[in-house]
CSV table of C-alpha atoms in Angstrom, one decimal:
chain,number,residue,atom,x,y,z
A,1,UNK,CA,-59.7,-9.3,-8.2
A,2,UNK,CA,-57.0,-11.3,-8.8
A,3,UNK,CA,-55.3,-8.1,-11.2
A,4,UNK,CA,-55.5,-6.1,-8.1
A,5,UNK,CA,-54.4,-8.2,-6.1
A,6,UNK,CA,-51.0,-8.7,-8.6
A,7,UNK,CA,-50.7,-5.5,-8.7
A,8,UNK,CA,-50.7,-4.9,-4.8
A,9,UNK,CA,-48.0,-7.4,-4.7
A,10,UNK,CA,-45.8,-4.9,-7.6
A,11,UNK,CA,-46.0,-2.2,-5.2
A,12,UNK,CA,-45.1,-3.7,-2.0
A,13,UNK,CA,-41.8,-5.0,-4.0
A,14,UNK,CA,-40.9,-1.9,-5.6
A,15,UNK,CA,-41.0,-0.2,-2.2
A,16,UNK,CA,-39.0,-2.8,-0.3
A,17,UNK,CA,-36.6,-2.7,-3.3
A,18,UNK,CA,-36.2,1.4,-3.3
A,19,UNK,CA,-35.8,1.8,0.4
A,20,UNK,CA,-32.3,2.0,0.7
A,21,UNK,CA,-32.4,5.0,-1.4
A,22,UNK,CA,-35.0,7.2,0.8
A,23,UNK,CA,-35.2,10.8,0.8
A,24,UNK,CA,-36.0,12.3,3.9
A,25,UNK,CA,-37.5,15.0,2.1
A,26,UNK,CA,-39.9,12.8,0.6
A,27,UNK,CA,-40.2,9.7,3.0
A,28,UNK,CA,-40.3,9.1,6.9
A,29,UNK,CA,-37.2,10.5,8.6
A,30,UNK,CA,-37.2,7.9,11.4
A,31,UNK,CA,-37.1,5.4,8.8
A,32,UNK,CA,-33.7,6.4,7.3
A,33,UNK,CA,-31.9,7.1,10.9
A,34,UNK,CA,-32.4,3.1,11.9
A,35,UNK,CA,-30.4,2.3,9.2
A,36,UNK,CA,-27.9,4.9,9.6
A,37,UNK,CA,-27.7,4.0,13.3
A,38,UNK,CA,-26.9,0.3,12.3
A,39,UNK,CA,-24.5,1.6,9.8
A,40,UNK,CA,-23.0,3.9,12.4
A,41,UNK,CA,-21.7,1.5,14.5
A,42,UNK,CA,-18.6,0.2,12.9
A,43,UNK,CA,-15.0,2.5,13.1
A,44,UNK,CA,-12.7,3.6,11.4
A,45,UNK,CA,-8.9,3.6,11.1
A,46,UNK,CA,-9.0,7.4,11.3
A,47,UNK,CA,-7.7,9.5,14.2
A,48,UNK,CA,-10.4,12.0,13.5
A,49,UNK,CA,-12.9,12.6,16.8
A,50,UNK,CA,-15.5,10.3,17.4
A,51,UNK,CA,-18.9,10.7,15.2
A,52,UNK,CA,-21.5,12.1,17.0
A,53,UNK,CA,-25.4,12.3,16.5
A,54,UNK,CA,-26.9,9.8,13.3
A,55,UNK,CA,-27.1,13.7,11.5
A,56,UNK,CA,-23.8,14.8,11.4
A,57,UNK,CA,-22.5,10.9,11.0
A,58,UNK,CA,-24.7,11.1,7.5
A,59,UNK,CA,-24.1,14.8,6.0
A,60,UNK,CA,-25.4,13.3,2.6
A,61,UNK,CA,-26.6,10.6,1.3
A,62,UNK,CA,-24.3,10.6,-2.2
A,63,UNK,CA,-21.5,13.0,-3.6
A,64,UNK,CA,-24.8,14.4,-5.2
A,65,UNK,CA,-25.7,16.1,-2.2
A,66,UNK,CA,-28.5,15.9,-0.9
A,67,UNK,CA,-31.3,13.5,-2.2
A,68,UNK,CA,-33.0,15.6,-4.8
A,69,UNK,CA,-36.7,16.0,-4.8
A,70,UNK,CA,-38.4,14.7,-8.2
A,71,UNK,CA,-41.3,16.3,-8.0
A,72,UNK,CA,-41.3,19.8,-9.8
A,73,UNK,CA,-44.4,22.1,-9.5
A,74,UNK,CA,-47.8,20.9,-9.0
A,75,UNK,CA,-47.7,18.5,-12.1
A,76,UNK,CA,-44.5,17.2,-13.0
A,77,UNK,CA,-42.2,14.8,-11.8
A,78,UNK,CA,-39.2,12.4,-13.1
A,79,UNK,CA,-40.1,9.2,-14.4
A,80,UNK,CA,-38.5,6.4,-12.0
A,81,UNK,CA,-36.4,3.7,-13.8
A,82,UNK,CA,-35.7,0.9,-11.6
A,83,UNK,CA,-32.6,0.0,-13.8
A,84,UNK,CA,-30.1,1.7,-11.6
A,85,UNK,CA,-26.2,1.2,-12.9
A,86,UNK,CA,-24.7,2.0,-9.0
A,87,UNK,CA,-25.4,4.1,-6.0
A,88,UNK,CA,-22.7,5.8,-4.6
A,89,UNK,CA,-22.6,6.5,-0.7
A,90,UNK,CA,-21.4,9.5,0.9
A,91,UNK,CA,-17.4,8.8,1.7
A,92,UNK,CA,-18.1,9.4,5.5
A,93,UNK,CA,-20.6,6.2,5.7
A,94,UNK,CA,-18.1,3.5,4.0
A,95,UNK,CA,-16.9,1.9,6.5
A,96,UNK,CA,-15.8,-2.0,6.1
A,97,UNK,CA,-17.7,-4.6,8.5
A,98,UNK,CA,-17.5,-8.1,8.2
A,99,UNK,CA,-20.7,-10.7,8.8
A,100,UNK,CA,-18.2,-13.4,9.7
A,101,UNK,CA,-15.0,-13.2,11.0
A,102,UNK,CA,-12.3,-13.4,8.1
A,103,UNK,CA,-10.4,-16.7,7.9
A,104,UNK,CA,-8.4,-16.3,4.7
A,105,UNK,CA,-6.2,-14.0,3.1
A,106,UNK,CA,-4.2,-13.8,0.3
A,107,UNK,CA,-1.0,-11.6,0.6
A,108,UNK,CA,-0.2,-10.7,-3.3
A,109,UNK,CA,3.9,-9.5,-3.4
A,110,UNK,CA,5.7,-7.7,-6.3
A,111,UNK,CA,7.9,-10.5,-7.5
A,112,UNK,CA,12.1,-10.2,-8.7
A,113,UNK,CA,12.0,-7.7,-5.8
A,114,UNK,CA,14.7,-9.2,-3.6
A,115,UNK,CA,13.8,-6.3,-0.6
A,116,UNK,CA,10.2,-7.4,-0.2
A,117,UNK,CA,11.3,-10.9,0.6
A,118,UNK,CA,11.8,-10.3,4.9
A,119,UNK,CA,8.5,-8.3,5.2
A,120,UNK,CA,6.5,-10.9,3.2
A,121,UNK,CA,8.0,-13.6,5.7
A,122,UNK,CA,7.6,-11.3,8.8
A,123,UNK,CA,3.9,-10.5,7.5
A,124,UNK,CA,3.4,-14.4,6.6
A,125,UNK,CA,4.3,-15.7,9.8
A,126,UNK,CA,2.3,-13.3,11.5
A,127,UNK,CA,-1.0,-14.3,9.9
A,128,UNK,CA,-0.7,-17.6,10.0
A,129,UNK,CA,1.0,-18.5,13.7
A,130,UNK,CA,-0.6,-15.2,15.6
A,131,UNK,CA,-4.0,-15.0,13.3
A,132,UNK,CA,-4.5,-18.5,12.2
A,133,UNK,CA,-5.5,-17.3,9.2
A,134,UNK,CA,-5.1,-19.0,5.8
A,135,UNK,CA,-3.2,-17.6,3.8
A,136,UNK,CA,-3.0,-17.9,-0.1
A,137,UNK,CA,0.0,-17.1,-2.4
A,138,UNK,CA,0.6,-17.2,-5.7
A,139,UNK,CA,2.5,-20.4,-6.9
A,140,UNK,CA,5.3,-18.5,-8.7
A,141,UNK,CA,6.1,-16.3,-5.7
A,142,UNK,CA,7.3,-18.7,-3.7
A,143,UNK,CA,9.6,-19.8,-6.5
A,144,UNK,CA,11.4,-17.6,-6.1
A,145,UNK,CA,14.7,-19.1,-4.7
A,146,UNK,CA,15.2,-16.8,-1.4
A,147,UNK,CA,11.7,-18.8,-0.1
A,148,UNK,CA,12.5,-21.8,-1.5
A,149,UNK,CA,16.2,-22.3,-0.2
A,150,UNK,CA,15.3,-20.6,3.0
A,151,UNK,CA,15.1,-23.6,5.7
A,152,UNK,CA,13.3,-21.2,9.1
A,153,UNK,CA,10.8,-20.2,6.5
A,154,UNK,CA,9.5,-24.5,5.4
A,155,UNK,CA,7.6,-25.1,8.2
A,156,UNK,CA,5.2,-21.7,7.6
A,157,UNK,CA,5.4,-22.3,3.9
A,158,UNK,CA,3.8,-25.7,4.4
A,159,UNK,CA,0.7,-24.3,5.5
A,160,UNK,CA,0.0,-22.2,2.2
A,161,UNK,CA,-2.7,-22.3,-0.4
A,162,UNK,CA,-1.3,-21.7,-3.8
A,163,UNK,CA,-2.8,-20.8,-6.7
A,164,UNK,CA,-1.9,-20.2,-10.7
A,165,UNK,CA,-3.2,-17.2,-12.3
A,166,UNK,CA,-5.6,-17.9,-15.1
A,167,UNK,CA,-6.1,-21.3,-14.1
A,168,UNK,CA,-7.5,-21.2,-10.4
A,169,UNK,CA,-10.6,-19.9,-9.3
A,170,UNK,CA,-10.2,-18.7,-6.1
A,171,UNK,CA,-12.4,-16.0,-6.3
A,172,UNK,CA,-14.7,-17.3,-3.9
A,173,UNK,CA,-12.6,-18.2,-1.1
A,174,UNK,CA,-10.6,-15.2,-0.5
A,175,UNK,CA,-11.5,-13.3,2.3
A,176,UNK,CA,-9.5,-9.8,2.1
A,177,UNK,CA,-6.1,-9.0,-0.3
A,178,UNK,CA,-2.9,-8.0,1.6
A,179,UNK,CA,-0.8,-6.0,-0.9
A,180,UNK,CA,3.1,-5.5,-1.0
A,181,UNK,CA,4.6,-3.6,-3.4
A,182,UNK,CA,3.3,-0.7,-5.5
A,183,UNK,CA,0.6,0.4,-7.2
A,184,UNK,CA,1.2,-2.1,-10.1
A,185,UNK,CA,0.3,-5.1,-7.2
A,186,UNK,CA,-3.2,-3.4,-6.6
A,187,UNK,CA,-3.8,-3.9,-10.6
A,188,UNK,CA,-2.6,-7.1,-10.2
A,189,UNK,CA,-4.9,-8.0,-7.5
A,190,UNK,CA,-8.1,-5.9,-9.4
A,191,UNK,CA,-7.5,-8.8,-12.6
A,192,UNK,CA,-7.6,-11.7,-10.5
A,193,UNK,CA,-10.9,-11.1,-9.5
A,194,UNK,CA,-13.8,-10.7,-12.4
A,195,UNK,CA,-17.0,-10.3,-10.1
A,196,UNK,CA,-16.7,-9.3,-7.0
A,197,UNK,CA,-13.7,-8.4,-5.1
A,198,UNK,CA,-12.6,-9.2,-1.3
A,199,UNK,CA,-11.1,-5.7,0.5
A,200,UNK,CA,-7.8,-5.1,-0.5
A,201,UNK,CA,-5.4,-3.6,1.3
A,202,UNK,CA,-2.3,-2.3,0.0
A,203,UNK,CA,1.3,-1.3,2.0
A,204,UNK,CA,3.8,1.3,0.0
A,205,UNK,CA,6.9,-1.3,-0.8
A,206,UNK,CA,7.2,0.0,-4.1
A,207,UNK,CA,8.2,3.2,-6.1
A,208,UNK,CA,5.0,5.6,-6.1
A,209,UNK,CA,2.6,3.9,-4.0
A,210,UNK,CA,-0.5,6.4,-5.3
A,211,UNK,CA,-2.9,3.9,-4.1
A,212,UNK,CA,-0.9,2.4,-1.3
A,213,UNK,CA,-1.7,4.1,2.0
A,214,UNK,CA,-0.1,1.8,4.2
A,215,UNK,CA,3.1,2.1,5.5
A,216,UNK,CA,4.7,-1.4,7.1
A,217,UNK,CA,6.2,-0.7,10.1
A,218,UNK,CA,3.9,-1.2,12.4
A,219,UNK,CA,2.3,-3.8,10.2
A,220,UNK,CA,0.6,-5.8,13.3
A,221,UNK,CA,-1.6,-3.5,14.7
A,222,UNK,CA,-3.1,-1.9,11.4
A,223,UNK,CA,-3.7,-5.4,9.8
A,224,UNK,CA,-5.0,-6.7,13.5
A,225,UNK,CA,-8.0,-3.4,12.9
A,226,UNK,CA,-8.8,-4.7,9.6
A,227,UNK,CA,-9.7,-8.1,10.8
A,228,UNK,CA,-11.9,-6.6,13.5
A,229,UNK,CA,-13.7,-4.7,11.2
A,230,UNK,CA,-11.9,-1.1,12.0
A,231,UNK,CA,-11.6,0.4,9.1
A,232,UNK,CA,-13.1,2.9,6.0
A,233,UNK,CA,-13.2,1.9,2.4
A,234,UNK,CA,-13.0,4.2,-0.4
A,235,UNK,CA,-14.8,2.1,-3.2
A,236,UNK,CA,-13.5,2.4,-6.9
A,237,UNK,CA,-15.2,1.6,-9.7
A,238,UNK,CA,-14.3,-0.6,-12.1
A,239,UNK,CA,-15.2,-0.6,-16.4
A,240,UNK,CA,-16.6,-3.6,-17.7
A,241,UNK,CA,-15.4,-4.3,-21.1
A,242,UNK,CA,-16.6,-6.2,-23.7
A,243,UNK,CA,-14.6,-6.9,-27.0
A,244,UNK,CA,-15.9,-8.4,-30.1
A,245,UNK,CA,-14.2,-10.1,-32.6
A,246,UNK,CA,-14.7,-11.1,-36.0
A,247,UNK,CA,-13.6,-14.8,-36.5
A,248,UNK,CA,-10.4,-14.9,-37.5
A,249,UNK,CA,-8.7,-18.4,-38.2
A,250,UNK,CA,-5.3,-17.4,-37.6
A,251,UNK,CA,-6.4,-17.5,-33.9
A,252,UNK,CA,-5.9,-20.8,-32.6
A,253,UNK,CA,-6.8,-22.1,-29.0
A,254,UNK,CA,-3.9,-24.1,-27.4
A,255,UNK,CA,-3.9,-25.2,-23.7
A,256,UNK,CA,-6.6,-22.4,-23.1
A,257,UNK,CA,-4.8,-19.7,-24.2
A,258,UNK,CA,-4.6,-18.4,-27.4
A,259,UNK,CA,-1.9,-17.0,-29.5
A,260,UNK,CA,-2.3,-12.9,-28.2
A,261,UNK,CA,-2.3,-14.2,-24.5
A,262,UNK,CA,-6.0,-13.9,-24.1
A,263,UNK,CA,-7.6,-16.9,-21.8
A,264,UNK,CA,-9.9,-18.7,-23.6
A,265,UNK,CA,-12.1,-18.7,-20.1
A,266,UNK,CA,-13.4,-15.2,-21.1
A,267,UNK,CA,-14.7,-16.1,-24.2
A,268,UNK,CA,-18.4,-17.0,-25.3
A,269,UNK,CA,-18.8,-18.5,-28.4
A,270,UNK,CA,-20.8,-16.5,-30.6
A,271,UNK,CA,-21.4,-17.1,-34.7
A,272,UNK,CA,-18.6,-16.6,-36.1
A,273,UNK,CA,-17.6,-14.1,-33.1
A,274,UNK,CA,-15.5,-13.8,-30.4
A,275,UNK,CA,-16.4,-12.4,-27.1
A,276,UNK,CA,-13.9,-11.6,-24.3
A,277,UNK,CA,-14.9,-9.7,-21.0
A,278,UNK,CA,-12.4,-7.8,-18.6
A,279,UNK,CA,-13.0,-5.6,-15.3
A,280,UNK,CA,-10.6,-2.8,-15.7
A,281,UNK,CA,-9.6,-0.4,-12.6
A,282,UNK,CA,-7.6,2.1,-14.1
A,283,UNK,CA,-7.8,2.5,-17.9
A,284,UNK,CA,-8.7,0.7,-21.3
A,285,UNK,CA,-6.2,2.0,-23.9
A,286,UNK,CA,-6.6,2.6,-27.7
A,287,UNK,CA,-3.3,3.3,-29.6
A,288,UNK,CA,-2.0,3.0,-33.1
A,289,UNK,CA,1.0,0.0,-32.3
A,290,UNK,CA,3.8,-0.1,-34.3
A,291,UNK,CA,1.6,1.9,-37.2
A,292,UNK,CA,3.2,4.8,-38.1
A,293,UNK,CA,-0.1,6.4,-39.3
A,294,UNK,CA,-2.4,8.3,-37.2
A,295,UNK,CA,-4.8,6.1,-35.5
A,296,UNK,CA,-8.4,7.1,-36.4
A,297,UNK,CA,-11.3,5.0,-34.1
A,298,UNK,CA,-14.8,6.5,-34.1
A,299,UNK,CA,-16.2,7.0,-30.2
A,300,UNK,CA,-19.9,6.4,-29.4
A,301,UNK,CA,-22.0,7.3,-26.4
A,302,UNK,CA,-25.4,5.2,-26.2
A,303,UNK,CA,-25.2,4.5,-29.6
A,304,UNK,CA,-25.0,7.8,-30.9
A,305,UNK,CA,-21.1,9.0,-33.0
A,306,UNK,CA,-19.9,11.5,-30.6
A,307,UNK,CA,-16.3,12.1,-32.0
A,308,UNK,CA,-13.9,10.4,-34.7
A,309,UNK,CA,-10.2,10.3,-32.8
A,310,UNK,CA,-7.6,11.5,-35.0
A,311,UNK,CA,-4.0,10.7,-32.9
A,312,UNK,CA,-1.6,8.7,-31.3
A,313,UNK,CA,-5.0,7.3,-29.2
A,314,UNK,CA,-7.8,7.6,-26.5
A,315,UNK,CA,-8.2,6.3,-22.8
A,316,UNK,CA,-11.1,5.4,-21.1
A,317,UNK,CA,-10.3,5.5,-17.8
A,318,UNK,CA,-12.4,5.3,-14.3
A,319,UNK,CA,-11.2,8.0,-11.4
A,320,UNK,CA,-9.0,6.1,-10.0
A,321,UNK,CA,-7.0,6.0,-13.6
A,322,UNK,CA,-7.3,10.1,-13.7
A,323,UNK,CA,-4.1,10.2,-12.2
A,324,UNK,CA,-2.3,7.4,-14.0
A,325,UNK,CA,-1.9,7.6,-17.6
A,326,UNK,CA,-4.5,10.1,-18.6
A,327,UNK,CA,-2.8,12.6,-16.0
A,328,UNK,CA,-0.1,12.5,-18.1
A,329,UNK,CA,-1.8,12.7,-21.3
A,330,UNK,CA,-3.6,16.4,-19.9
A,331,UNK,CA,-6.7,15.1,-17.9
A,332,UNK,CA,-7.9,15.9,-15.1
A,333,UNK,CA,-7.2,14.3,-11.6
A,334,UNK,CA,-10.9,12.8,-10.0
A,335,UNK,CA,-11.5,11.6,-6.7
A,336,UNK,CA,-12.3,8.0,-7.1
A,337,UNK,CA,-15.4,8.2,-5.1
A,338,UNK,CA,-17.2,10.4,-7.9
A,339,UNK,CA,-19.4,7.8,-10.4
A,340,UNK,CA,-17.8,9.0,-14.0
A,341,UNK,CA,-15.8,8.1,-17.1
A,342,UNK,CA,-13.1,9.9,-18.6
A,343,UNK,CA,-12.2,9.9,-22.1
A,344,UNK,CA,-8.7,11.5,-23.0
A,345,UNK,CA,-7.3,11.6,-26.6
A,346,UNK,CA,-3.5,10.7,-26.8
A,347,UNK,CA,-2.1,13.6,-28.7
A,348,UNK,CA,-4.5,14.2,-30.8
A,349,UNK,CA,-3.6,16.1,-34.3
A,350,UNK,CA,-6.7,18.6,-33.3
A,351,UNK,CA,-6.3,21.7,-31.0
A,352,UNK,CA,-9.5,21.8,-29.7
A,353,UNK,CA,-9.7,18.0,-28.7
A,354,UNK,CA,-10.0,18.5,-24.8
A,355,UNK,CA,-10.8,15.8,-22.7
A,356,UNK,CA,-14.1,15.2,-21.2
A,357,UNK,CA,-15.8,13.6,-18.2
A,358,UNK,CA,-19.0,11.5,-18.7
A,359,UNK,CA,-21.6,10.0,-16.2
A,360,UNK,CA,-21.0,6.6,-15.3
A,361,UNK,CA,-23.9,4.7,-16.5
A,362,UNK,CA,-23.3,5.5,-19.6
A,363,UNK,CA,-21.9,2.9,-22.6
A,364,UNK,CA,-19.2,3.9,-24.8
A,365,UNK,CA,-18.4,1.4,-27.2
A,366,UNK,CA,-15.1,2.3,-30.1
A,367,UNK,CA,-14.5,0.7,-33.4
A,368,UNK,CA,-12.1,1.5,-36.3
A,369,UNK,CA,-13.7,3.9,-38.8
A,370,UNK,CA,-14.5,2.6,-42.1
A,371,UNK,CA,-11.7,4.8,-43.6
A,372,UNK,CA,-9.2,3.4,-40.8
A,373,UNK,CA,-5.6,2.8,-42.7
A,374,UNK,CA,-4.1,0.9,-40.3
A,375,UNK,CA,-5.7,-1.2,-37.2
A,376,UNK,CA,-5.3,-0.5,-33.8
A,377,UNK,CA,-4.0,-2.1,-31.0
A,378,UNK,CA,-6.0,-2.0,-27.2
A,379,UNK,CA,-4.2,-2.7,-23.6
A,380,UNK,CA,-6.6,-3.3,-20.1
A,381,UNK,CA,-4.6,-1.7,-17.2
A,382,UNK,CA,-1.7,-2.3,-19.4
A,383,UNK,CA,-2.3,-6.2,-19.9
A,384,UNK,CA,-4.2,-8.3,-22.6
A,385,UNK,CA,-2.7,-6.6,-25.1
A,386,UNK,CA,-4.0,-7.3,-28.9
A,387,UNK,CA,-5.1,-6.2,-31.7
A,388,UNK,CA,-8.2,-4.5,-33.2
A,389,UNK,CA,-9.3,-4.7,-36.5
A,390,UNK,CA,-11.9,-3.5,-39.0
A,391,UNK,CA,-15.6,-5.2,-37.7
A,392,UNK,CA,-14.3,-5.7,-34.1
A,393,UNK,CA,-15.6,-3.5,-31.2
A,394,UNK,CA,-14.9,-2.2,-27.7
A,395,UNK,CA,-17.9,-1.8,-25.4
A,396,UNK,CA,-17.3,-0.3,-22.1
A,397,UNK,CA,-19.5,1.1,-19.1
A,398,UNK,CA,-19.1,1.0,-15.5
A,399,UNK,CA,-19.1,-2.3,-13.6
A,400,UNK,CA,-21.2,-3.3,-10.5
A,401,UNK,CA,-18.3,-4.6,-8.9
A,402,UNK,CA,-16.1,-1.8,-7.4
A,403,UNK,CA,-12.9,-2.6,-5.9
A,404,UNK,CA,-12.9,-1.9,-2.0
A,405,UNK,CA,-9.6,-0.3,-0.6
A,406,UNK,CA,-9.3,0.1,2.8
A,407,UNK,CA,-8.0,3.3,3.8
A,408,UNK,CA,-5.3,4.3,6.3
A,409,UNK,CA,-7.3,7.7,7.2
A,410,UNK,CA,-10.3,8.4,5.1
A,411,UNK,CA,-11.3,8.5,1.6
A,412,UNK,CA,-10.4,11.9,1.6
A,413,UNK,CA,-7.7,12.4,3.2
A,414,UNK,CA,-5.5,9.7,1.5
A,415,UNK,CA,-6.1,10.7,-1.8
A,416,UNK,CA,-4.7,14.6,-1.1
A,417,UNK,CA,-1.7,13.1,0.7
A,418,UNK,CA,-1.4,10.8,-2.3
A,419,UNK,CA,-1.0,13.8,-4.8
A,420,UNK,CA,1.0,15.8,-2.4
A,421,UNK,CA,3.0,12.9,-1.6
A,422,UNK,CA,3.4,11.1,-4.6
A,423,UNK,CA,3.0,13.7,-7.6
A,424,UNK,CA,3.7,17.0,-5.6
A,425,UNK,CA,0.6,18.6,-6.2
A,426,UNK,CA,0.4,22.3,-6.1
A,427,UNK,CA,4.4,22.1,-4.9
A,428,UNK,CA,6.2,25.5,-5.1
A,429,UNK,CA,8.5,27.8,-3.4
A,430,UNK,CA,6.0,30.4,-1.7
A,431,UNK,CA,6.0,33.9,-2.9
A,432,UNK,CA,7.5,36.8,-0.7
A,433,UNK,CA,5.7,39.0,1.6
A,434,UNK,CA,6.1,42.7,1.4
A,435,UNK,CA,8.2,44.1,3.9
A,436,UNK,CA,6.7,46.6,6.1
A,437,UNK,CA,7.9,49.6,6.8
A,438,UNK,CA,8.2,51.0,9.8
């Protein structure tokens, strides 16, 4: 009796646990549109026409499609694995709400940039005197000696939070990220935050802007929408990395960080290991250094030798990274909404080395082959760099904790007007018509 009645008790939890991924093809219909109704009711920044009927708000439930039926013939059918690495929504349906109204902010600027200094005042003053909002910058920002000699701007600066990189936690008291600068300041704002990450959003004050959508001009009104919850998120995924290290004594610990710049907060302390974890948003990066020989790092995929690299390198990157460095190294652009990882060699000495696209749950993990003649040197969105040697490994697979950007349109739409805009995408003079004769 008392099996039963445990196993009663399974059931009931595995079907409160899996009903936010119903099918209506296989569950109740009526069930799925409450939730979509409750979803439905937040807007969006977009100008597109208002959304309609709980159907056409919901075309799909994932960039899958449809929800596919796992049942095939009269017999078969997919075994469930309640181990699921992320489920990714259908771009219409992410929308940003809050469940309290945001209080704080932190406002990240690109520093030694002298003409970001007036709209990081104007923007400043705005949140704190019109918003009463707190507002949290970084302590070497206001440093700089245009804040600091600047007399009208004391009485505002008084009421800021400030924080040190590396040594602050401040994780859990940021509400949403206000970004000025370019894309660099996005990355910036992606390493501060190692679990989860507050809604960024990001104005074009710098030279690209790829993943900046916002332009500051009318600055008021689009961050006064954010704070009332008017807005859609495209959600990027992130790459946890682990790196192991074989104890080396030449690495010392002093004042928490060690000799390659890596914080000494990341680490656990294994037997004679070293373990350091990062959340990467655009790409991890494996290169030869200063070697002159060809690198050569062997690549596995669940444990299992897939390729050897033989080259300059090889980046792992998420989507959002597809048009960052491994664009330039040959790979192809992805919309940061579909759940994959990219490997692209850096000119490898092979021609048929092309790169590939892998699912996201996945687990890559590199080391130095045995036959290695020189180590090899790793970078995390360009940071951290150091150096890897014979015995220490790279594990990397896609993190829980995406970072949310809010979007000026649509997750769609901004990233098309980011390639047209920003690397001129499909940008040519337009062949001539045939005249007609008459």
């Amino acid at each position: 009796m008392e099996m039963n009645r445990e196993k009663l008790c399974t059931s009931k939890a595995d079907v409160s646990s899996d009903s936010a991924y119903h099918c209506s093809t296989c569950h109740d219909e009526e069930e799925w549109s409450n939730t979509s109704r409750g979803r439905a009711k937040s807007r969006s920044l977009s100008a597109s026409p208002a959304l309609g009927s709980t159907k056409e708000f919901r075309r799909t439930r994932s960039l899958h499609g449809p929800c596919p039926v796992t049942t095939f013939g009269p017999k078969a059918c997919m075994l469930q694995n309640p181990k699921t690495i992320m489920h990714i929504q259908d771009p219409a349906s992410q929308r940003l709400t809050w469940n309290k109204p945001p209080k704080s902010v932190l406002v990240i600027k690109k520093i030694h940039d002298a003409s970001l200094l007036q709209p990081f005042k104007e923007l400043c003053v705005y949140l704190t005197e019109e918003n009463n909002m707190i507002v949290y910058v970084e302590k070497k920002v206001l440093e700089d000696p245009a804040i600091a000699n600047d007399d009208n701007f004391g009485p505002v600066k008084k009421k800021f939070c400030t924080f040190r990189e590396d040594y602050d936690d401040i994780s859990n008291q940021i509400d949403f990220i206000i970004c000025l600068g370019g894309d660099g300041t996005l990355l910036y704002a992606s390493s501060l935050f190692q679990g989860s990450v507050p809604p960024v959003m990001a104005f074009h004050l710098g030279s690209l802007g790829f993943l900046t959508p916002f332009n500051f001009e009318n600055f008021q009104s689009q961050v006064t929408q954010v704070i009332e919850g008017n807005a859609a998120l495209v959600l990027r995924s992130r790459l946890k990395v682990k790196v192991v290290k074989e104890h080396r004594e030449k690495m010392t610990v002093q004042n928490g960080i060690e000799e390659n710049g890596v914080v000494s907060t990341n680490i656990e302390k294994e037997p004679g290991k070293q373990v350091m974890q990062y959340q990467v948003l655009n790409e991890v990066v494996v290169d030869r250094g200063p070697s002159s020989y060809l690198s050569n790092v062997d690549v596995f995929l669940d444990g299992h030798l897939i390729t050897t690299v033989q080259g300059d390198g090889v980046i792992v990157s998420t989507p959002t990274g597809s048009t960052a460095y491994a664009a330039a190294a040959g790979a192809s652009m992805i919309h940061p909404n579909v759940p994959a990882i990219m490997i692209t060699p850096i000119c490898p000495h092979s021609l048929s080395f092309r790169p590939i696209v892998v699912p996201a749950g996945v687990e890559l993990k590199i080391m130095l082959s045995p036959d290695a003649r020189n180590t090899a040197w790793v970078s995390f969105d360009g940071r951290k760099r150091q150096e890897i040697c014979h015995g220490d490994s790279i594990s990397i697979t896609t993190s829980c904790y995406p970072l949310p950007s809010i979007c000026f349109r649509d997750p769609v739409s901004d990233w098309f007007e980011s390639l047209a805009e920003c690397l001129h995408w499909n940008v040519r003079k337009k062949q001539n018509n045939f005249a007609v004769e008459e």
